[in-house]
Amino acid sequence: MDKFDRQVRIWGTHGQHIIETSHVCVVGSSPFAFEIVKNLALPGIGCLTMIATNSRDLEQNQFWNMKTWNVTQIDWNAEKMGSDVFWSDFELIIITTGQNDVLKVFRQIKSPPVLLCSTSGQNGFVTFLSGEPHFVVESHPEHTIPDLRLGALRSDLSQFYSEFLKNTVCISDLPFAALLYHACENVLKEKKPHQVINRHDLKDQINVLQNKVSPNTQLPNFFEALRFAHLALERTETLPENVIRCLALKDVSCQIPFNQNVQTLLRALSSFLDTPYSEGQLPLAGIIPDMESSYEMYTALRNAYSGAAENDVKIFHNLVSSEVSHIEIDQVKSFCRNCRHINVIEPIGKLGDFESVLNDETTDSTIIKNVLHSCLSEALKKEDKRRFYPCISFVAGIAAQEAIKVLTHQFLPLHNTLVYEGELGRLRSIKI
Amino acid sequence: MADPATSVLVLGAGGLGCEILKNLAFQGVPTIHVVDMDIIELSNLNRQFLFEEKDIGQPKAVIAARYINEKHLIGLGDRPVCVTAHFQDLTLLSDSFLSQFTLIVSGLDSIQARRAINSRLVRLTFDSGYEKCIPLIDGGSDGLQGHCKVIIPGFAACYECSLATLPPENESYPLCTVANNPRLPEHVIEYLLTVQWAQEHPDRSFDYSVDEHFQWLLNRSLERAALFKIDTSKFTASFVLGVVKNIVPSVASTNAIIAAQCCNEVSKLMYNDYDIETSNNFMVYNGQDGCFTYAFVHERRPDCLVCGELT
């Protein structure tokens, strides 16, 4: 079994590959910085550089296995590090200190995405700075609504359903999706043209059908049809709000290859939605939930959806290929499958913008300001250092987790600042 | 000022355990004991940073204790931080052994082990006429999610009081589906394990760690999947093992976050910052969509079978 098996189950081998080929820089030499480095070295970040901004914490330095993790430790050098060139090799920079000479550099240069984070006493914060939007294709929603399109069936799918039912002798074993199709058809027969189906009509019709085949016992597939009746009323023609936000950002300037690829895919999506074939609908996910039914019928249904989705991928890939040549079919597949759940967040553009907000007299900005400037005041007493060590460890865990989300473009990262109050054990998300 | 005589027992030296031990050491707890009966495996090394590849096959508790002890940290009252290892089943620990600790922190993956230790500690409080009370701080992690519970046995909600908040342990499938209408890869595996294995091997029980058994499962899975027209490409060794072992995904950062929350509660208890009546004793964490924590006071259940008034 592979060393990274337990986390590959979270972000897949493609996510792990990104992690193992990433260059990340951690600026700082406090216990907090060491904790972040540990949390990034363990999942296998390919290349880690740690820049000591003042004397290294010796206790920490000898506690961790810095050598086995292959971390490059160098000292802060304002001259060398004052230009864009030094930072351009990193995919992500994590700044763990509010030291003025460090922040001064980052106010001036154009850098890769930055997580600025720090802790003091029981408080801490993490904030995401980047000059471009951050797109996420695999947001991994834990539970999703089945992508069946029953409320607005595309012609390829309605053709499948009508033939499927024509060939069905007895409806008692039909999966619920086909039952809903059948029930809708029957309801529509009784309606005038352009009249819409309502939930009661549909449920009544399902019960009528059930009574025909099994008047005395409730069949599990009919039970599912009643339970999922709302799916047949879902208006599929309206795009989800998250997709609309992504589309609106498809032409803004981006430097990060992943974002550029997503923008290309979004432009292709726009064209796809305009094709008569798509009927204005997103590409199909091609995955259906389990449904009570005979395995033969279920297999037929599953193949219809996965076949239609494969077709979407083909058409989509042609649209992409007409613009660029480097996007591979697997990326197109992943984009089409996750299309309903793609998302984008807009980090804070510049360090200066972040700092100017801190001058507002709100609770959050006061906490952040105090944390950010704490390194300038005297160091914590030895007792407080021990007592509040877990707060350091907590925020370092959050910072590393968000770093991995930012690098892999999987799961939505912080949007755009997190404030931790250890005394209350509370983590809050704020948007600056 | 925290008491230099503080002693903490850590249950489990896995992903959470390594983090908890490290935090307690930096918090300066001089006397730390750790109990774990597992040995180190390769797939632990993406998060269990007290171990290296050369330690594979060694007991986790022993190697974890050695790592920290070799650093010679100085703790409260200038006492050296010392970790004592116990390579054993924690349910077999004696009452007199448990009684020596100020606090217990658990980073276990087993609900049954947590329930066992919880009821022992509640009993300890009751039997001592409320003289003795050893708080239990329980952490758990699963992928990018986790929880932390503070249990003050006999005084506030115990582990059993919040048992209803746990998700069902395993998805179960109706036997008729599994036997006659398998539609998902999981249905196939379930049938092989619950029905077909016993038919073919009435004298042996299935053990995934035996190569021959696991290979049987893989081969039969492909046969049965093909029979019912289920996509056979899904049946990789990694997928099948994940279903059989019910593998929980795990990553360093979540373990760091949950362990830190647990140890933050340790600090509150050590520095008299914890109020039994009003402090939140239950915190849930989710890092899948942004970052989210929610902490609240879980009330005692009057009808709790372990700590309720009727017992």
XYZ file of C-alpha atoms in Angstrom:
743
model
C 0.000 0.000 0.000
C 1.218 3.453 -0.921
C 2.479 5.918 1.693
C -0.049 8.509 0.526
C -3.026 6.139 0.234
C -5.080 7.782 3.003
C -4.916 11.239 1.433
C -5.136 10.101 -2.198
C -8.617 8.993 -1.149
C -9.339 12.701 -0.563
C -7.849 14.393 -3.632
C -7.015 11.563 -6.040
C -3.730 10.653 -7.707
C -3.958 13.755 -9.919
C -4.212 15.949 -6.796
C -1.269 14.129 -5.250
C 0.761 14.662 -8.424
C 0.209 18.425 -8.186
C 1.311 18.373 -4.544
C 4.463 16.411 -5.320
C 5.495 18.788 -8.101
C 4.743 22.040 -6.238
C 7.261 24.552 -4.948
C 6.147 26.290 -1.775
C 7.965 28.910 0.251
C 7.337 29.524 3.950
C 8.595 32.894 5.148
C 9.361 32.897 8.879
C 11.215 30.896 11.495
C 8.842 30.807 14.450
C 7.306 27.614 15.887
C 4.235 28.535 13.813
C 6.304 28.466 10.604
C 7.817 25.102 11.559
C 4.362 23.652 12.188
C 3.231 24.757 8.725
C 6.346 23.268 7.126
C 5.638 19.969 8.909
C 2.015 19.976 7.713
C 3.171 20.528 4.124
C 6.151 18.156 4.136
C 4.033 15.236 5.377
C 1.550 15.182 2.472
C 4.543 15.303 0.143
C 5.003 18.868 -1.188
C 7.763 18.441 -3.769
C 9.981 21.339 -2.879
C 9.835 23.365 0.338
C 11.881 26.465 1.085
C 11.886 28.040 4.523
C 13.206 31.564 4.876
C 14.384 32.550 8.364
C 13.472 36.166 9.006
C 15.197 36.321 12.378
C 17.105 33.885 14.547
C 15.751 30.359 14.160
C 13.947 28.749 17.053
C 16.554 26.190 18.103
C 14.204 23.986 20.090
C 11.904 23.691 17.066
C 14.763 23.314 14.640
C 16.070 20.243 16.377
C 12.623 18.817 17.175
C 11.562 18.356 13.563
C 13.127 16.077 10.981
C 14.037 18.902 8.656
C 16.656 16.791 6.872
C 14.412 13.834 6.053
C 11.852 16.267 4.675
C 14.355 17.869 2.353
C 13.476 21.437 3.368
C 15.814 24.142 2.078
C 16.472 26.612 4.897
C 17.837 29.996 3.928
C 18.067 33.434 5.552
C 16.107 36.532 4.634
C 18.016 38.705 2.215
C 16.204 41.949 1.446
C 18.310 42.694 -1.600
C 18.006 39.331 -3.312
C 14.380 38.879 -2.280
C 13.306 42.379 -3.206
C 12.597 41.503 -6.839
C 9.831 39.533 -8.570
C 12.376 37.108 -10.040
C 13.223 35.449 -6.725
C 9.600 34.557 -5.996
C 8.468 33.553 -9.454
C 9.577 29.913 -9.019
C 7.053 29.267 -6.250
C 3.438 28.264 -6.784
C 2.548 29.569 -3.326
C 4.185 31.726 -0.676
C 3.135 31.473 2.958
C 4.104 34.531 4.966
C 3.991 33.849 8.696
C 5.318 37.135 10.018
C 4.216 40.755 10.159
C 7.816 42.016 10.110
C 7.991 45.289 8.285
C 10.962 44.479 6.025
C 9.097 41.397 4.758
C 5.745 43.100 4.229
C 7.492 46.040 2.543
C 8.779 43.721 -0.172
C 5.387 42.145 -0.736
C 3.702 45.538 -0.996
C 5.908 46.288 -3.989
C 6.486 43.097 -5.952
C 4.213 41.090 -8.176
C 4.187 37.663 -6.585
C 2.514 34.271 -6.950
C -0.506 33.672 -4.657
C 0.180 34.323 -0.977
C -1.303 33.030 2.247
C -0.567 35.604 4.912
C -1.065 34.156 8.379
C 0.069 34.594 11.936
C -0.802 33.834 15.540
C -0.394 35.647 18.807
C -1.473 34.345 22.191
C -4.774 32.618 21.583
C -5.641 34.414 18.358
C -4.658 33.966 14.770
C -5.686 34.572 11.182
C -5.133 33.304 7.651
C -5.829 35.384 4.564
C -5.572 34.649 0.839
C -3.939 37.203 -1.461
C -3.798 36.766 -5.193
C -3.969 39.009 -8.230
C -6.442 36.710 -10.001
C -9.588 34.705 -9.300
C -9.147 31.158 -7.997
C -11.156 28.573 -9.922
C -12.158 25.207 -8.476
C -13.438 22.407 -10.708
C -13.547 19.575 -8.174
C -15.307 21.170 -5.214
C -16.282 17.709 -3.872
C -19.768 18.448 -2.563
C -20.566 15.714 -0.071
C -24.129 15.228 -1.191
C -25.482 16.182 -4.582
C -28.820 16.273 -6.322
C -28.900 13.495 -8.958
C -28.239 14.925 -12.422
C -31.207 13.308 -14.216
C -32.667 16.366 -16.039
C -36.169 14.919 -15.752
C -37.696 18.399 -15.545
C -36.303 19.392 -18.954
C -35.183 16.306 -20.808
C -32.801 16.828 -23.671
C -33.963 15.160 -26.879
C -31.350 12.352 -26.703
C -32.559 11.401 -23.224
C -36.284 11.723 -23.911
C -35.775 9.525 -26.945
C -34.132 6.942 -24.728
C -36.943 7.049 -22.158
C -39.714 6.770 -24.706
C -38.087 3.717 -26.340
C -37.239 2.243 -22.949
C -40.902 2.394 -21.910
C -42.108 1.124 -25.261
C -39.995 -2.011 -24.704
C -41.104 -2.458 -21.111
C -43.802 -5.063 -20.684
C -44.369 -4.584 -16.971
C -43.596 -1.352 -15.137
C -43.326 -2.963 -11.695
C -39.504 -3.180 -11.855
C -38.791 0.238 -13.389
C -36.193 2.447 -11.712
C -37.739 5.579 -10.226
C -36.379 7.893 -12.936
C -38.284 5.953 -15.609
C -41.391 5.837 -13.412
C -41.250 9.615 -13.066
C -40.902 9.982 -16.833
C -43.877 7.703 -17.355
C -45.982 9.512 -14.739
C -45.135 12.915 -16.262
C -46.173 11.693 -19.687
C -49.539 10.514 -18.367
C -50.144 13.768 -16.508
C -49.320 15.806 -19.617
C -51.832 13.840 -21.680
C -54.588 15.191 -19.450
C -53.275 18.763 -19.504
C -53.762 21.483 -22.042
C -50.652 22.491 -24.019
C -48.243 24.760 -22.037
C -49.820 23.834 -18.737
C -47.175 22.893 -16.170
C -47.121 19.784 -14.042
C -47.485 20.313 -10.326
C -46.310 18.069 -7.547
C -49.770 16.822 -6.569
C -50.700 15.718 -10.081
C -47.440 13.865 -10.335
C -47.712 12.110 -6.976
C -51.317 11.148 -7.645
C -50.277 9.661 -10.963
C -47.458 7.661 -9.333
C -49.999 6.227 -6.899
C -52.359 5.374 -9.763
C -49.545 3.480 -11.501
C -48.568 1.698 -8.314
C -52.162 0.598 -7.689
C -52.296 -0.939 -11.139
C -49.324 -3.221 -10.558
C -49.411 -3.739 -6.812
C -52.576 -2.481 -5.134
C -51.798 -3.834 -1.681
C -48.089 -3.480 -1.057
C -45.874 -0.444 -1.455
C -43.097 -1.266 -3.943
C -39.697 0.225 -3.096
C -39.159 1.751 -6.557
C -42.550 3.508 -6.421
C -41.684 4.709 -2.945
C -38.481 6.208 -4.381
C -40.451 7.807 -7.228
C -42.674 9.575 -4.684
C -39.667 10.608 -2.660
C -37.809 11.996 -5.679
C -40.860 13.444 -7.478
C -39.367 16.942 -7.099
C -36.608 15.960 -9.548
C -39.163 15.772 -12.335
C -40.262 19.330 -11.570
C -36.756 20.769 -11.419
C -36.182 23.469 -13.984
C -32.856 22.425 -15.493
C -32.680 25.275 -17.977
C -31.557 27.855 -15.415
C -27.811 27.785 -14.776
C -26.650 27.489 -11.158
C -25.458 30.733 -9.609
C -21.900 29.390 -9.105
C -21.613 28.587 -12.823
C -22.824 32.079 -13.750
C -20.144 33.617 -11.506
C -17.469 31.464 -13.151
C -18.653 32.396 -16.646
C -18.524 36.083 -15.773
C -14.797 35.726 -15.000
C -13.844 33.721 -18.080
C -12.015 36.564 -19.787
C -10.220 38.370 -16.942
C -6.444 38.170 -17.045
C -4.983 35.064 -15.349
C -1.369 33.844 -15.081
C -1.771 30.525 -13.256
C -1.947 27.667 -15.800
C -4.819 25.927 -13.982
C -6.912 29.109 -14.029
C -6.087 29.725 -17.682
C -7.217 26.200 -18.553
C -10.462 26.641 -16.645
C -11.067 29.903 -18.505
C -10.566 28.099 -21.814
C -13.031 25.445 -20.660
C -15.480 28.164 -19.585
C -15.303 29.784 -23.024
C -15.969 26.364 -24.525
C -18.885 26.009 -22.099
C -20.365 29.251 -23.402
C -20.207 27.918 -26.947
C -21.548 24.543 -25.819
C -24.581 26.213 -24.245
C -25.211 27.976 -27.579
C -25.204 24.772 -29.609
C -28.675 23.473 -30.498
C -27.541 20.040 -29.257
C -27.153 21.145 -25.622
C -30.569 22.867 -25.548
C -28.931 25.443 -23.288
C -28.106 22.857 -20.634
C -24.784 22.068 -18.958
C -22.971 18.889 -20.021
C -24.346 15.838 -18.221
C -22.487 14.420 -15.231
C -23.244 10.943 -16.585
C -23.494 9.437 -13.117
C -26.815 8.295 -11.705
C -27.645 7.281 -8.138
C -28.562 3.716 -7.228
C -32.236 3.010 -7.849
C -34.398 0.120 -6.741
C -35.004 -1.948 -9.869
C -33.832 -5.020 -11.728
C -30.168 -4.803 -12.573
C -30.915 -5.080 -16.307
C -33.140 -2.013 -16.296
C -30.766 -0.104 -14.065
C -27.858 -0.941 -16.365
C -29.796 0.275 -19.406
C -30.562 3.555 -17.668
C -27.001 3.998 -16.449
C -25.610 3.337 -19.906
C -27.998 5.870 -21.437
C -26.787 8.615 -19.103
C -23.105 7.706 -19.291
C -23.352 7.419 -23.091
C -25.005 10.823 -23.374
C -22.317 12.285 -21.107
C -19.558 10.756 -23.254
C -21.128 12.377 -26.248
C -21.120 15.731 -24.435
C -17.430 15.300 -23.687
C -16.711 14.634 -27.374
C -18.584 17.732 -28.518
C -17.052 19.784 -25.720
C -13.556 18.571 -26.549
C -14.025 19.640 -30.172
C -15.022 23.116 -29.014
C -11.934 23.287 -26.759
C -9.624 21.987 -29.483
C -10.769 24.720 -31.835
C -9.259 27.242 -29.419
C -6.220 25.474 -27.892
C -4.494 22.145 -28.350
C -2.939 21.443 -24.970
C -6.055 20.566 -22.931
C -6.377 16.822 -22.669
C -9.521 14.778 -22.842
C -9.267 13.805 -19.141
C -9.426 17.461 -18.136
C -12.460 17.973 -20.349
C -14.074 14.895 -18.805
C -13.464 16.117 -15.292
C -14.776 19.578 -16.176
C -17.957 18.184 -17.747
C -18.581 15.776 -14.870
C -18.136 18.508 -12.244
C -19.679 21.293 -14.291
C -22.658 21.954 -12.012
C -20.327 22.409 -9.038
C -17.476 24.477 -10.473
C -16.798 27.534 -8.393
C -14.593 30.565 -8.108
C -13.450 32.784 -5.298
C -11.897 36.187 -5.529
C -8.970 36.595 -3.121
C -7.747 39.986 -1.923
C -5.802 41.490 -4.818
C -2.986 43.255 -3.025
C -1.358 43.294 0.398
C -1.978 47.050 0.500
C -5.741 46.506 0.096
C -5.706 44.064 3.002
C -3.732 46.419 5.232
C -5.978 49.378 4.525
C -9.049 47.423 5.662
C -7.279 46.712 8.960
C -7.587 50.390 9.849
C -11.365 49.990 10.214
C -12.348 49.712 13.842
C -14.108 46.341 13.632
C -13.504 43.441 16.031
C -12.001 41.308 13.292
C -9.613 43.911 11.976
C -8.497 44.695 15.527
C -7.736 41.016 16.167
C -5.872 40.677 12.869
C -3.936 43.904 13.386
C -2.859 42.875 16.870
C -1.780 39.453 15.665
C 0.065 40.847 12.661
C 1.958 43.394 14.717
C 2.582 41.172 17.740
C 5.968 40.064 16.454
C 7.103 43.656 16.875
C 6.231 43.746 20.548
C 8.066 41.671 23.126
C 7.955 37.897 22.905
C 5.412 35.940 24.897
C 6.286 34.924 28.420
C 7.546 31.356 28.669
C 4.380 30.262 30.436
C 2.077 31.743 27.788
C 4.210 30.180 25.083
C 3.482 26.765 26.567
C -0.120 27.478 27.375
C -1.023 28.763 23.933
C 1.093 26.346 21.906
C -2.029 24.483 20.691
C -3.354 27.722 19.143
C -0.216 27.905 17.003
C -0.692 24.310 15.990
C -4.369 24.898 15.150
C -3.826 27.870 12.859
C -0.817 26.152 11.246
C -3.080 23.199 10.446
C -5.621 25.518 8.825
C -2.928 27.371 6.856
C -1.474 24.121 5.484
C -4.888 22.739 4.607
C -5.788 25.902 2.721
C -2.381 25.848 1.012
C -3.124 22.393 -0.356
C -6.591 23.442 -1.504
C -5.088 26.447 -3.286
C -2.388 24.336 -4.972
C -4.656 21.498 -6.102
C -7.647 23.720 -6.991
C -9.800 21.097 -5.259
C -12.266 21.976 -2.463
C -13.168 25.640 -1.989
C -10.488 27.478 -0.022
C -11.022 30.295 2.444
C -12.967 33.222 1.078
C -10.934 35.159 1.892
C -9.925 35.542 5.559
C -10.244 33.272 8.595
C -10.019 34.597 12.137
C -9.336 32.204 15.017
C -10.155 33.026 18.628
C -8.690 30.244 20.733
C -10.329 31.367 23.945
C -13.747 30.689 22.423
C -12.452 27.857 20.251
C -14.030 29.671 17.348
C -13.022 30.024 13.716
C -14.757 32.654 11.626
C -14.758 33.328 7.938
C -14.830 36.962 6.820
C -14.707 38.531 3.407
C -12.488 41.561 3.013
C 0.406 28.691 36.863
C -0.156 25.091 35.895
C 0.719 22.303 38.301
C 4.070 20.639 37.445
C 2.627 17.411 38.875
C 0.153 17.265 35.961
C 0.172 13.902 34.250
C -1.659 13.108 31.027
C -2.571 9.779 29.453
C -2.796 9.746 25.652
C -4.918 7.035 24.063
C -3.699 6.169 20.591
C -0.385 7.050 18.937
C -1.752 7.394 15.408
C -2.453 10.514 13.352
C -4.064 12.401 16.223
C -1.865 10.736 18.854
C 1.410 11.961 17.313
C 0.063 15.523 17.193
C -1.324 15.313 20.737
C 1.976 13.995 22.123
C 3.954 16.747 20.380
C 1.574 19.458 21.636
C 1.611 18.165 25.221
C 5.418 18.084 25.110
C 5.582 21.720 23.947
C 2.926 22.593 26.526
C 5.453 21.336 29.057
C 3.465 18.457 30.565
C 6.241 16.575 32.366
C 4.505 13.214 32.766
C 2.928 11.764 29.635
C 1.882 8.152 29.066
C 0.755 6.761 25.731
C -1.194 3.559 25.043
C -1.453 1.979 21.600
C -1.488 -1.614 20.431
C -0.830 -0.955 16.725
C 2.361 -1.345 14.799
C 3.659 1.174 12.250
C 2.633 0.730 8.598
C 3.763 2.551 5.458
C 0.375 4.228 4.954
C 0.741 5.913 8.389
C 3.687 7.998 7.264
C 1.702 10.691 5.422
C 0.724 12.093 8.832
C 2.304 10.210 11.745
C 5.451 12.306 11.842
C 7.051 10.652 14.867
C 7.767 7.613 12.669
C 10.035 6.955 9.701
C 10.213 4.184 7.134
C 12.818 2.329 9.157
C 10.288 2.062 12.029
C 7.733 0.051 10.008
C 6.700 -3.034 11.977
C 7.596 -1.478 15.358
C 4.994 -0.607 18.037
C 3.684 2.950 17.574
C 3.623 3.769 21.293
C 7.273 2.798 21.805
C 8.645 4.702 18.801
C 6.521 7.797 19.509
C 7.736 7.926 23.124
C 11.344 7.447 22.051
C 11.136 10.293 19.499
C 9.909 12.808 22.072
C 12.192 11.599 24.865
C 15.253 11.940 22.626
C 14.553 15.670 22.274
C 15.075 16.258 26.023
C 12.466 19.001 26.344
C 12.091 20.831 29.652
C 8.569 21.148 30.992
C 6.625 22.760 33.828
C 8.600 23.353 37.035
C 11.783 22.704 35.042
C 11.013 18.999 35.032
C 12.067 17.014 31.974
C 9.243 15.982 29.639
C 9.069 12.205 29.805
C 6.810 9.941 27.734
C 6.143 6.367 28.909
C 4.925 3.872 26.298
C 2.371 1.096 26.786
C 2.160 -1.299 23.856
C -1.165 -2.867 24.814
C -4.943 -2.933 24.521
C -6.311 0.100 26.341
C -9.460 -1.675 27.494
C -7.244 -3.853 29.711
C -5.795 -0.936 31.690
C -6.523 -1.225 35.421
C -8.469 1.308 37.463
C -5.467 2.003 39.649
C -3.415 2.757 36.535
C -6.047 5.173 35.185
C -6.423 6.857 38.568
C -2.881 8.259 38.520
C -3.657 10.738 35.701
C -4.861 14.333 35.855
C -6.331 14.149 32.354
C -6.860 11.735 29.500
C -6.734 12.731 25.819
C -7.940 10.283 23.211
C -7.096 10.172 19.534
C -8.716 6.847 18.727
C -10.483 5.589 15.645
C -12.673 3.091 17.487
C -16.031 4.055 18.916
C -16.097 0.957 21.124
C -12.747 1.823 22.729
C -13.991 5.340 23.456
C -17.182 4.008 25.007
C -15.187 1.604 27.159
C -12.883 4.287 28.544
C -15.760 6.738 29.019
C -17.784 4.355 31.157
C -14.689 3.460 33.219
C -14.075 7.132 33.991
C -17.713 7.852 34.858
C -17.660 4.841 37.184
C -14.458 6.129 38.770
C -16.136 9.454 39.586
C -19.228 7.749 41.036
C -17.285 5.146 43.042
C -15.104 7.801 44.609
C -18.190 9.760 45.717
C -17.263 12.577 43.277
C -13.835 12.951 44.919
C -11.988 11.762 41.847
C -12.770 13.074 38.368
C -10.468 12.591 35.389
C -11.547 14.692 32.378
C -11.484 12.946 29.019
C -10.844 14.979 25.883
C -11.779 13.110 22.760
C -10.697 13.941 19.229
C -11.763 12.308 15.989
C -10.937 13.003 12.351
C -12.249 11.839 8.995
C -10.877 13.350 5.784
C -11.214 17.131 6.092
C -13.651 16.881 9.022
C -13.362 16.237 12.721
C -14.653 16.788 16.225
C -13.453 17.473 19.746
C -15.415 16.630 22.883
C -14.617 17.495 26.478
C -16.026 15.023 28.974
C -16.061 15.807 32.675
C -17.186 12.392 33.889
C -20.132 12.501 36.265
C -20.478 16.299 36.007
C -21.265 17.007 32.357
C -22.297 15.125 29.222
C -20.337 11.901 28.805
C -19.397 10.182 25.537
C -22.505 8.017 25.736
C -24.757 11.110 26.078
C -23.762 12.265 22.576
C -23.740 8.826 20.980
C -26.755 9.734 18.864
C -24.687 12.381 17.041
C -22.562 9.684 15.375
C -23.329 8.621 11.819
C -24.260 4.968 11.204
C -21.109 2.866 11.128
C -21.707 1.209 7.797
C -24.032 1.595 4.898
C -26.093 -1.574 4.775
C -27.807 -2.954 1.705
C -30.930 -5.113 1.575
C -29.998 -8.750 1.026
C -32.378 -9.182 -1.901
C -30.608 -6.380 -3.778
C -27.172 -7.741 -2.934
C -28.124 -11.286 -3.942
C -30.404 -10.786 -6.948
C -30.042 -7.247 -8.266
C -26.565 -5.946 -7.562
C -26.195 -2.543 -9.240
C -23.205 -1.016 -7.435
C -19.660 -2.336 -6.911
C -20.393 -2.269 -3.171
C -23.300 -4.665 -3.669
C -20.937 -7.139 -5.329
C -18.373 -7.015 -2.528
C -21.050 -7.266 0.149
C -22.460 -10.447 -1.421
C -19.049 -12.072 -1.730
C -18.176 -11.356 1.893
C -21.501 -12.206 3.486
C -22.697 -15.101 1.327
C -20.250 -16.538 -1.152
C -17.173 -16.728 1.079
C -19.031 -18.876 3.612
C -20.328 -21.127 0.832
C -16.883 -21.714 -0.614
C -14.923 -21.713 2.643
C -17.247 -22.895 5.423
C -14.235 -23.667 7.633
C -12.481 -20.269 7.505
C -13.457 -16.687 8.133
C -12.424 -13.981 5.687
C -9.262 -12.003 6.489
C -8.319 -9.262 4.005
C -4.724 -9.221 5.267
C -4.186 -12.750 3.950
C -3.074 -12.382 0.323
C -4.892 -15.504 -0.792
C -8.205 -14.295 0.689
C -7.884 -10.843 -0.797
C -6.986 -12.234 -4.198
C -10.062 -14.482 -4.028
C -12.185 -11.394 -3.362
C -10.663 -9.464 -6.263
C -11.126 -12.326 -8.724
C -14.668 -13.133 -7.640
C -15.580 -9.421 -7.711
C -14.624 -9.208 -11.359
C -16.570 -12.357 -12.199
C -19.681 -11.276 -10.392
C -19.503 -7.717 -11.711
C -19.242 -9.002 -15.267
C -22.210 -11.292 -14.659
C -24.372 -8.325 -13.658
C -22.902 -5.919 -16.217
C -21.266 -3.679 -13.630
C -18.217 -1.681 -14.738
C -15.279 -3.937 -13.826
C -12.688 -1.159 -14.118
C -13.802 0.101 -10.694
C -12.543 -3.009 -8.911
C -8.970 -1.924 -8.247
C -7.156 -3.326 -5.203
C -7.296 0.131 -3.610
C -11.072 0.416 -4.095
C -11.870 -3.090 -2.854
C -9.637 -2.713 0.193
C -11.256 0.645 0.930
C -14.697 -0.993 1.010
C -13.605 -4.077 2.969
C -11.574 -2.229 5.585
C -13.895 0.761 5.635
C -10.785 2.949 5.253
C -11.183 6.480 6.567
C -9.214 9.079 4.549
C -6.714 10.978 6.658
C -4.355 13.898 6.162
C -1.797 15.676 8.365
C -3.558 19.056 8.463
C -6.910 17.817 9.816
C -5.131 15.793 12.484
C -3.117 18.895 13.434
C -6.293 20.987 13.725
C -8.269 18.488 15.809
C -5.340 17.547 18.057
C -4.649 21.251 18.628
C -8.260 21.828 19.620
C -8.029 18.927 22.097
C -4.793 20.257 23.573
C -6.222 23.765 23.749
C -8.881 22.266 26.022
C -6.077 20.612 28.027
C -4.543 24.070 28.536
C -7.897 25.473 29.657
C -8.254 22.681 32.213
C -4.637 23.006 33.381
C -4.838 26.777 33.821
C -8.300 26.802 35.413
C -9.874 28.410 32.377
C -12.575 25.809 31.953
C -16.071 26.202 33.377
C -17.935 22.903 33.671
C -21.330 24.582 33.366
C -20.779 27.072 30.565
C -17.732 26.080 28.502
C -18.451 24.476 25.141
C -17.821 20.751 25.364
C -18.494 19.760 21.779
C -16.848 21.203 18.691
C -17.271 20.091 15.107
C -14.925 21.041 12.313
C -15.347 20.906 8.548
C -12.719 22.072 6.059
C -14.355 20.879 2.841
C -15.927 24.169 1.814
C -13.931 27.037 3.247
C -13.379 26.331 6.952
C -16.065 25.926 9.521
C -16.186 25.228 13.225
C -19.164 25.080 15.492
C -18.882 24.693 19.246
C -21.695 24.251 21.727
C -22.664 22.839 25.091
C -23.988 19.304 24.766
C -26.341 18.676 27.673
C -26.282 15.545 29.801
C -28.938 13.009 29.011
C -30.937 12.265 32.151
C -31.607 8.789 30.774
C -27.991 8.128 29.771
C -27.197 4.497 30.464
C -23.692 5.365 31.638
C -23.904 8.641 33.560
C -27.669 9.158 33.952
C -29.414 9.546 37.261
C -30.940 6.095 36.985
C -27.587 4.290 37.062
